[in-house]
XYZ file of C-alpha atoms in Angstrom:
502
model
C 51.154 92.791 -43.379
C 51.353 96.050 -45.559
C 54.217 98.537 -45.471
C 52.402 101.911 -44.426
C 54.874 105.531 -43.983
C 52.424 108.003 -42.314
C 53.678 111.732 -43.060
C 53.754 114.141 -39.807
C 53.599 113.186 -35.999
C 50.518 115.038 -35.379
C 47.900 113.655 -32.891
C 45.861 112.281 -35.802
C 48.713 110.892 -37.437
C 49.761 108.734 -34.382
C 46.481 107.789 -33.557
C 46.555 106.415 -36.947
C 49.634 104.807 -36.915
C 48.937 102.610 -33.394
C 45.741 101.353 -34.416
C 47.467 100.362 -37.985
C 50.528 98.726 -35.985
C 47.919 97.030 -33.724
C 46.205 95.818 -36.992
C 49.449 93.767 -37.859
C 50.671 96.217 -40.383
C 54.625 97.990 -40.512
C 54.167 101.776 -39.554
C 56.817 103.883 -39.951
C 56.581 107.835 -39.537
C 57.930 110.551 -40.988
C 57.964 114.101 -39.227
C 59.970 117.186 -40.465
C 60.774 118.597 -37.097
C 62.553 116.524 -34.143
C 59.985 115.772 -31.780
C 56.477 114.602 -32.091
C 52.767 115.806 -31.480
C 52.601 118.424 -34.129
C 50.847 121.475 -33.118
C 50.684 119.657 -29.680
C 54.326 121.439 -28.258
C 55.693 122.883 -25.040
C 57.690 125.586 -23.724
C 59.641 125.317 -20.688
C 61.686 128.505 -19.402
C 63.395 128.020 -15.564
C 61.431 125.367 -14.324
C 58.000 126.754 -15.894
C 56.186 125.165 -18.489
C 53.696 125.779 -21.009
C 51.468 124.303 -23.520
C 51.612 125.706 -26.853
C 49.029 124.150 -28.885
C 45.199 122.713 -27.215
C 45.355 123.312 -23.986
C 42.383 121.413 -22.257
C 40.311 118.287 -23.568
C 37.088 117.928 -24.888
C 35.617 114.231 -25.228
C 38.277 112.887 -23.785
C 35.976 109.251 -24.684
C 37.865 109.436 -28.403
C 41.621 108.653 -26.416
C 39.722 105.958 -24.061
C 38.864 104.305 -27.305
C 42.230 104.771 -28.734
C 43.846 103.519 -25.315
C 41.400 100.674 -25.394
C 42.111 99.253 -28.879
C 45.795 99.802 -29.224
C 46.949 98.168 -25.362
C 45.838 97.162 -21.877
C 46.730 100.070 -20.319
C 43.814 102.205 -20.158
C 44.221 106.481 -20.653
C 44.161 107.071 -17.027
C 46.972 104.735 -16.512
C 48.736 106.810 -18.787
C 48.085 110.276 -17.991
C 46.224 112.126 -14.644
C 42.918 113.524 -16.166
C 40.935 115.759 -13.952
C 37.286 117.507 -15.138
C 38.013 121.159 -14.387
C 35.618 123.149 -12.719
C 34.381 125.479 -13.136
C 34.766 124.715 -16.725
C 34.953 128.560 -17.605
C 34.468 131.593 -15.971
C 33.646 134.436 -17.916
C 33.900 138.444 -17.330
C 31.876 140.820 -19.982
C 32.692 144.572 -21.086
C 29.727 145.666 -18.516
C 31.542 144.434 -15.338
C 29.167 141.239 -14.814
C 30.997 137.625 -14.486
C 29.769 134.481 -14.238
C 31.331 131.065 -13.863
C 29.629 127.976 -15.405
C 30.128 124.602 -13.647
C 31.631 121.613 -15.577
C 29.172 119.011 -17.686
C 26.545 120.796 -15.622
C 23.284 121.574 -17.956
C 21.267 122.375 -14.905
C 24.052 124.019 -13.089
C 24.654 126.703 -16.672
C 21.306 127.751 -16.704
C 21.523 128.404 -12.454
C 24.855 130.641 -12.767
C 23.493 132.480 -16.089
C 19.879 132.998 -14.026
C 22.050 134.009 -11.165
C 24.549 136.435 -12.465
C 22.826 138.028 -15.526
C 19.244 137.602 -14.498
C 16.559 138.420 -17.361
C 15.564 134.509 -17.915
C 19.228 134.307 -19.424
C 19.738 130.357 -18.211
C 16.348 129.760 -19.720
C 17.180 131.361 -22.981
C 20.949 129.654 -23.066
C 18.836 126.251 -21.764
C 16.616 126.173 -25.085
C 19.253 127.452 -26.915
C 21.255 123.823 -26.012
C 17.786 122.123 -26.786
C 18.092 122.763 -30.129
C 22.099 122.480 -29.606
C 21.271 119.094 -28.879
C 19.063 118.182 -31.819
C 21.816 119.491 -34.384
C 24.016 116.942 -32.066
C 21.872 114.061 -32.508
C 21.110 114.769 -36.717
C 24.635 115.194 -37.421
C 27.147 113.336 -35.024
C 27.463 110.536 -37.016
C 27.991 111.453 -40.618
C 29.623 114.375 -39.528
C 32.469 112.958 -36.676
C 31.897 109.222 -36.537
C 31.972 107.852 -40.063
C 34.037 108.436 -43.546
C 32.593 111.374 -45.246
C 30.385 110.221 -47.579
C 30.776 110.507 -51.370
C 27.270 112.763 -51.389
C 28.673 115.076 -49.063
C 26.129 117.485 -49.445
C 24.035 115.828 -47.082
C 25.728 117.955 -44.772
C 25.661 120.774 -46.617
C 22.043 121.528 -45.117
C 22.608 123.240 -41.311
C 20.908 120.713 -38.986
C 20.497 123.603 -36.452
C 16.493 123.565 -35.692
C 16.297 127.618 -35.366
C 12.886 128.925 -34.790
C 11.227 131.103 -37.216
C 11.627 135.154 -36.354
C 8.630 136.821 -37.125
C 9.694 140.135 -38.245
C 7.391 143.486 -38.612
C 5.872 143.750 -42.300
C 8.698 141.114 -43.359
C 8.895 137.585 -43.662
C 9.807 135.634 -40.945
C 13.554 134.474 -40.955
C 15.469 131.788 -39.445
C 19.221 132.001 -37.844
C 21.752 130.778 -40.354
C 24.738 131.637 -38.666
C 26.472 132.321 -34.994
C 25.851 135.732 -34.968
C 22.273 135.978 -36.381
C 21.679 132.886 -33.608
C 23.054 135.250 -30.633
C 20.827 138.485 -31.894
C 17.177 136.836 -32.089
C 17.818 133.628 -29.913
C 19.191 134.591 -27.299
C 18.529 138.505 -26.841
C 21.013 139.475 -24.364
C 24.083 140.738 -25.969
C 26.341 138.719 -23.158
C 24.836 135.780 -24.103
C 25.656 136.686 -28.027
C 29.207 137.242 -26.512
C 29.307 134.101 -24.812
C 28.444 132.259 -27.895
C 30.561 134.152 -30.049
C 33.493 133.583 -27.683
C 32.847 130.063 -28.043
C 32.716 130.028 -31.672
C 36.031 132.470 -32.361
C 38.043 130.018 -29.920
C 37.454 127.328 -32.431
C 38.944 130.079 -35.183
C 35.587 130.719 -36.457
C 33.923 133.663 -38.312
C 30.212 134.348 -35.675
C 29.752 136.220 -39.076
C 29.610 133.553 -41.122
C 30.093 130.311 -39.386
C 26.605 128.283 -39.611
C 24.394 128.505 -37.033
C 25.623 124.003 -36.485
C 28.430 125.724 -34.840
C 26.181 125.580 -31.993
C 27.388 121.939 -31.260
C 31.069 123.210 -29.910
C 29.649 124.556 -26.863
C 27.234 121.724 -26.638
C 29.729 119.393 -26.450
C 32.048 121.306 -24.029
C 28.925 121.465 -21.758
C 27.559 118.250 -22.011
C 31.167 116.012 -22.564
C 33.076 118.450 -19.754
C 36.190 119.976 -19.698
C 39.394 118.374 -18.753
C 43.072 118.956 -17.832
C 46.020 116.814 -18.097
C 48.286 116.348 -15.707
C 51.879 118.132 -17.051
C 49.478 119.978 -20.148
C 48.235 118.387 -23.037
C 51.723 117.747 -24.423
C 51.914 114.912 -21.783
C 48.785 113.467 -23.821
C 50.815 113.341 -26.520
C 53.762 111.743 -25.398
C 51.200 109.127 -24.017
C 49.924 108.581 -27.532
C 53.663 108.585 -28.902
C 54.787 106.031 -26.005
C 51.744 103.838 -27.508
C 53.128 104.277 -30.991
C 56.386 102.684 -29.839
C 54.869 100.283 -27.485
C 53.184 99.214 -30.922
C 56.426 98.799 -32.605
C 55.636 102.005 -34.631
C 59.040 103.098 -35.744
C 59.949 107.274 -36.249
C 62.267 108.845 -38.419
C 62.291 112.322 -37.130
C 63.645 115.094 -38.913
C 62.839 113.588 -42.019
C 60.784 116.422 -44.570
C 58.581 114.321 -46.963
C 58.781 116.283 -50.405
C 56.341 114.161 -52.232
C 54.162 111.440 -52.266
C 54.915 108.758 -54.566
C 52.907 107.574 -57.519
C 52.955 104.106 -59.015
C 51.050 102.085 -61.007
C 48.087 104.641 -60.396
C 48.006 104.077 -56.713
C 50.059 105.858 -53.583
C 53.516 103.363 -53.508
C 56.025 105.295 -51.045
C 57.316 108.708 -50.036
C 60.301 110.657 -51.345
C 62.007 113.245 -48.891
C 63.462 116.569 -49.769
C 67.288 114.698 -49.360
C 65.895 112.602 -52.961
C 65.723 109.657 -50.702
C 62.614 107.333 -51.133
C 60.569 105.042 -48.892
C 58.411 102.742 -50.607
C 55.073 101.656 -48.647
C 51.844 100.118 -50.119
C 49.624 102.696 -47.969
C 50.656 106.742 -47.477
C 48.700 108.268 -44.255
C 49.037 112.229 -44.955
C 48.482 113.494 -41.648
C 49.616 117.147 -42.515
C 47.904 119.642 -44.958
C 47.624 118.683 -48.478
C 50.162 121.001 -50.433
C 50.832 121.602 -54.189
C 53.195 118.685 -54.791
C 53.098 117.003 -51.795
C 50.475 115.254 -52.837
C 49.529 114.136 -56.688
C 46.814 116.461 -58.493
C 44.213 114.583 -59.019
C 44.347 112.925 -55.523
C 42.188 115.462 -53.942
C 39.749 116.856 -57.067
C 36.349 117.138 -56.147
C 33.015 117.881 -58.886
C 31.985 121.231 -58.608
C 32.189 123.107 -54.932
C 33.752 119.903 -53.120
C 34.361 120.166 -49.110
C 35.839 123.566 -47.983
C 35.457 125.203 -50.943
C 35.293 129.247 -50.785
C 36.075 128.808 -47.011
C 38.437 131.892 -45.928
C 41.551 131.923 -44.831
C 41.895 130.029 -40.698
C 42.965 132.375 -38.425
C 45.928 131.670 -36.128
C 46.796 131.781 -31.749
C 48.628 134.598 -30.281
C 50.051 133.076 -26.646
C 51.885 134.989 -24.075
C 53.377 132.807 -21.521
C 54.056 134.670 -18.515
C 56.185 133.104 -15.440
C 54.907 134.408 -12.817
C 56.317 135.585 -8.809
C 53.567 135.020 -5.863
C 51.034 131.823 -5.383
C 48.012 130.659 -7.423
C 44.982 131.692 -5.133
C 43.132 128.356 -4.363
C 39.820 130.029 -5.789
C 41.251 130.921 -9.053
C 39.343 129.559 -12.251
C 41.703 127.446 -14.267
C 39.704 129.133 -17.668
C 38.556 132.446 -17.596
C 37.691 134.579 -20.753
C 37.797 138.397 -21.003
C 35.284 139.601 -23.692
C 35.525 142.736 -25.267
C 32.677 145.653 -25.494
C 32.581 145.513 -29.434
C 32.793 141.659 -30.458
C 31.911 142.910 -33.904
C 34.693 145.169 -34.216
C 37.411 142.276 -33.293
C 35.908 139.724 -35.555
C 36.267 142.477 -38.544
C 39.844 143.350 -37.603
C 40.592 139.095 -37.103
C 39.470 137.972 -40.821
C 39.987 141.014 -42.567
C 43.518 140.050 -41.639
C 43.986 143.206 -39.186
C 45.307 143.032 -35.363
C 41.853 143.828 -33.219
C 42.514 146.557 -30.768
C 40.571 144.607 -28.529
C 40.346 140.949 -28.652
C 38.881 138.518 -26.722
C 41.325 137.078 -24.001
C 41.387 133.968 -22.723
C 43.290 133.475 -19.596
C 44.809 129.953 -18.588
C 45.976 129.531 -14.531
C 46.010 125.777 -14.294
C 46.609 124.392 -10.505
C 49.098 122.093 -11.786
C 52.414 121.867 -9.288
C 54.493 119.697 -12.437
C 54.232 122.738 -13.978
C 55.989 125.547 -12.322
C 58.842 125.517 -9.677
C 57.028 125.666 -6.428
C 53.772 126.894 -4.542
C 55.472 130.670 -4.549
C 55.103 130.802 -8.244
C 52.147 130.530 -11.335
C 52.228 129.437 -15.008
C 49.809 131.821 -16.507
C 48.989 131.391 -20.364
C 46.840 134.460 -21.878
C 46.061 133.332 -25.764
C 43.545 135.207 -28.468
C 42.585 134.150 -31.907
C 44.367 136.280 -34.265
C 44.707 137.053 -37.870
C 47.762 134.750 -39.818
C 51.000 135.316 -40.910
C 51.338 136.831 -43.846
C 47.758 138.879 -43.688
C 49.807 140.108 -40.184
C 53.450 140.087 -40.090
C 53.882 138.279 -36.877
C 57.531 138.263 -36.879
C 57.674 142.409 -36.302
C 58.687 143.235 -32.948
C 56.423 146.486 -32.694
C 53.488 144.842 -33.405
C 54.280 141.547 -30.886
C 55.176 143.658 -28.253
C 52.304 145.549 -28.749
C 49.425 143.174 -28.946
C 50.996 141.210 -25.692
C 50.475 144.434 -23.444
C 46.955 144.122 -24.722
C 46.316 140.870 -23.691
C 48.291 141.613 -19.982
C 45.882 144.748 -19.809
C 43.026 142.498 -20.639
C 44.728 139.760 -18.182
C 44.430 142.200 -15.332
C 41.159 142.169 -14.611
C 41.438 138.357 -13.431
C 44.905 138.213 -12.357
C 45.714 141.424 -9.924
C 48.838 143.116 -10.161
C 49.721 140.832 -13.231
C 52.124 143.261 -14.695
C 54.400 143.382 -11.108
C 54.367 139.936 -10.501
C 55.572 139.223 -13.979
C 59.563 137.033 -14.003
C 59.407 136.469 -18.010
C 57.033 136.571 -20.537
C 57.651 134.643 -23.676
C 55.012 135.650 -27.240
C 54.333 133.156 -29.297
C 52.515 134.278 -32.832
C 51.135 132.537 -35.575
C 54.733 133.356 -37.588
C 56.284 130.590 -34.749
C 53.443 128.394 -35.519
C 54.220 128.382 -39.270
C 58.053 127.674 -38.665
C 57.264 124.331 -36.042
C 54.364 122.673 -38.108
C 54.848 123.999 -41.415
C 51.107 125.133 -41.545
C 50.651 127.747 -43.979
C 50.734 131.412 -42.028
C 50.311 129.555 -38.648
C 46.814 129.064 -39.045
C 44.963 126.132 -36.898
C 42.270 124.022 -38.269
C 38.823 124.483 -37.224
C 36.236 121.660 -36.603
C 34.297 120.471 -39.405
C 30.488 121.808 -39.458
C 27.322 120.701 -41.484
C 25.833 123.694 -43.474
C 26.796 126.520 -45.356
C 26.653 124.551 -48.437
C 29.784 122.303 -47.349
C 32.121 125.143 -46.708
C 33.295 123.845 -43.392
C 33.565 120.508 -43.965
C 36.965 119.216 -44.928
C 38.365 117.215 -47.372
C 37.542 112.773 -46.536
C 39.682 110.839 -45.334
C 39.828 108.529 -48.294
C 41.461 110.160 -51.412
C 41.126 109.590 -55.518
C 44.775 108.407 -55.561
C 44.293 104.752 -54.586
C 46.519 103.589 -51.227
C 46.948 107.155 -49.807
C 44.737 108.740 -46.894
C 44.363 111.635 -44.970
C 44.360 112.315 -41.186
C 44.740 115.138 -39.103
C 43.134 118.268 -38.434
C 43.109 119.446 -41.863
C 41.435 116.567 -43.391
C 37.626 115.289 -42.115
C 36.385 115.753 -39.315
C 39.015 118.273 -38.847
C 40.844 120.257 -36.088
C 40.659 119.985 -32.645
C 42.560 117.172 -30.009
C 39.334 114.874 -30.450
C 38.115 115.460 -33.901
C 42.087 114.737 -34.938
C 41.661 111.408 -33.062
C 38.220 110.777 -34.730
C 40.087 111.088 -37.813
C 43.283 108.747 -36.833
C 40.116 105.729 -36.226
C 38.387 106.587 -39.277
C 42.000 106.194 -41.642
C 43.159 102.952 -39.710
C 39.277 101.515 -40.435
C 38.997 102.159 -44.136
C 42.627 100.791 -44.576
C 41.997 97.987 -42.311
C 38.292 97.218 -43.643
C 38.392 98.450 -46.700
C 36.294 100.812 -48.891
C 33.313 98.673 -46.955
C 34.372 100.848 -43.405
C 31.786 102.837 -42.198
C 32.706 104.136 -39.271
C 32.410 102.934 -35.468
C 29.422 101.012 -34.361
């Protein structure tokens, strides 16, 4: 039985530190705020509440497992899942809408036939085709085992795109999101779409490889699903597990450096001088300039991430709202803007984007608001960081909220009148509660690009200390953070010999 101190109380961490405890191992961990779940929090205001990290589940299968493993109380013994559905409804610059049905291939292609006509489910059908192939080429190295010292097996995009046969020049193939949504899939809603789908994940369309196709494959094909109470209530399910586990916490305890003995990981020392020795160190927040040892996370040449841009951050405005949900509302609905292009400039050139894509959140969720006369409406947009934005100025907050309220209007009548408190959120609060640098949120790790959106492995140089979480492989995301929380229990449990679920 090893002594292992995991640092943070993220998702990954504590999926990580149950499986460990499970294992027969001592867990204790360490998290610099007071509570747990990391980017995973909630906001309650007057008997209305609001997530303010993911708010809906994809493959919910990677909590089953971690249910499954760590207890004999299954996840939905735990927490009230339900699929939503539609899984997204979704209103373009030109007027049209169109809601697409939950872990419905066949039922997507209908509604896109239906509403935008053209042969647009077709097109978005063959487009998941080859969605599907990058799925099956990739899943495994990419999500389901340690990332593999030759990495740049994944550096080639397992996207299948067709050759574009081009007037007097050679034919080309799609490389990234964009170039997929201009000669794949022809009509500019369906670019939009896609694009949507890739900037919710904090992604460039720009640059992002054309892989990036497998987020809306899995959302389509694995479903959509709410939690009962928001997805902080997952989290307190995982934490209960953790203690349930005999996983002990020391909250409000700042680690200020991993300690090295011996040439191996041997403890942690906090920013009080105290120290907590441990023969295993689980990093579960980002890797920092002495936080961790410099030689723990040196790669040869362009290693993982490298030359990957700065991650954008999440600009919520949580509005309590006067006046009943209407039964037919979608719980997801996204308003896209007429120039996509224009917003994605203004997002990583670290400008606010006059008009950004708005996602609007009306869950039916009665745990969640004070009674049937009232709504919990969430409006969020991916948004430059702190620091290339100052978040914290009150102009500029109040501001780009009133955008997203405008934007918010076509799906919610009257929004503005019905409107009892509105609370902003910004990446600058983001920052402050996780300590992620400029409130940015880790994206998913992709295949392609020549390993720029990968992330670092989970295993490091530094003997005895390992990284999970969002910012470490497979990276961000409530499922991919899991992944990552089964990956670091395996190769501590197993060994360097781990290679990833079976």
């Amino acid at each position: 039985m090893a002594r292992i101190a995991v640092i943070g109380a993220g998702m990954g961490a504590m999926a990580a530190a149950a499986r460990l405890a499970v294992a027969g191992h001592r867990v204790t961990v360490y998290e610099r705020s007071e509570t747990f779940g990391g980017s995973v929090g909630r906001y309650a205001h007057d008997g209305f509440a609001f997530d303010t990290g993911p708010m809906l589940l994809h493959l919910p299968a990677v909590y089953r497992d971690l249910f499954v493993k760590t207890g004999k109380e299954p996840l939905e013994r735990c927490v009230t899942m339900t699929q939503v559905d539609p899984a997204s409804r979704h209103v373009f610059a030109d007027g049209t809408a169109v809601s697409l049905p939950n872990a419905s291939r066949a039922g997507v292609v209908a509604a896109l036939d239906a509403a935008l006509g053209g042969g647009a489910g077709s097109s978005w059908g063959a487009f998941l085709d080859r969605a599907r192939d990058a799925w099956d080429r990739s899943r495994r190295p990419l999500l389901e085992e340690p990332l593999r010292p030759d990495w740049q097996v994944l550096a080639r995009d397992p996207y299948p795109a067709p050759r574009q046969r081009r007037l007097l020049r050679p034919a080309r193939q799609a490389g990234t999101v964009a170039e997929v949504g201009a000669w794949e899939l022809a009509d500019p809603r369906l670019a939009a779409l896609l694009d949507g789908y890739a900037l919710s994940y904090g992604l460039d369309p720009r640059r992002a490889p054309a892989a990036a196709a497998l987020l809306p494959y899995m959302e389509e094909t694995f479903g959509s699903w709410y939690v009962e109470g928001g997805i902080r209530a997952l989290a307190r399910a995982v934490y209960e597990r953790c203690l349930a586990r005999r996983v002990e916490f020391a909250l409000g305890r700042e680690a200020a450096r991993v300690v090295e003995k011996d040439g191996r990981a041997a403890g942690v020392e906090f920013v009080d001088g105290t120290v907590a020795e441990a023969e295993h160190v689980v990093l579960g927040v980002r890797p920092r300039p002495g936080l961790v040892p410099g030689e723990a996370l040196r790669t040869e040449g362009d290693g993982p991430g490298r030359g990957r841009a700065a991650e954008p951050g999440r600009f919520l405005v949580m509005l309590s709202l006067s006046g009943a949900r209407p039964a037919d509302a979608a719980h997801r609905t996204v308003v896209h803007p007429a120039d996509g292009a224009a917003e994605q400039e203004a997002v990583f050139a670290g400008r606010v984007a006059d008009r950004p894509t708005v996602t609007v959140l009306r869950p039916d969720d009665p745990t969640i608001r004070p009674d049937d006369a009232h709504e919990a409406v969430t409006l969020t947009a991916t948004v430059a960081p702190h620091g290339t934005v100052d978040w914290t100025d009150p102009a500029t907050r109040a501001r780009f909220a009133d955008t997203l309220i405008e934007a918010a209007g076509a799906v919610v009548p009257g929004v503005r009148e019905r409107i009892l408190h509105a609370e902003v959120r910004t990446p600058a609060e983001t920052a402050a509660d996780t300590g992620a640098e400029g409130g940015s949120v880790p994206g998913p790790a992709l295949a392609g690009a020549q390993g720029a959106y990968l992330r670092p492995g989970n295993r490091t140089r530094l003997p005895g200390l390992h990284l999970a979480g969002g910012w470490s492989h497979p990276g961000g995301g409530l499922a991919h953070a899991g992944m990552s929380g089964a990956l670091v229990a395996g190769l501590i449990v197993e060994g360097d010999g781990f290679r990833g679920s079976q």
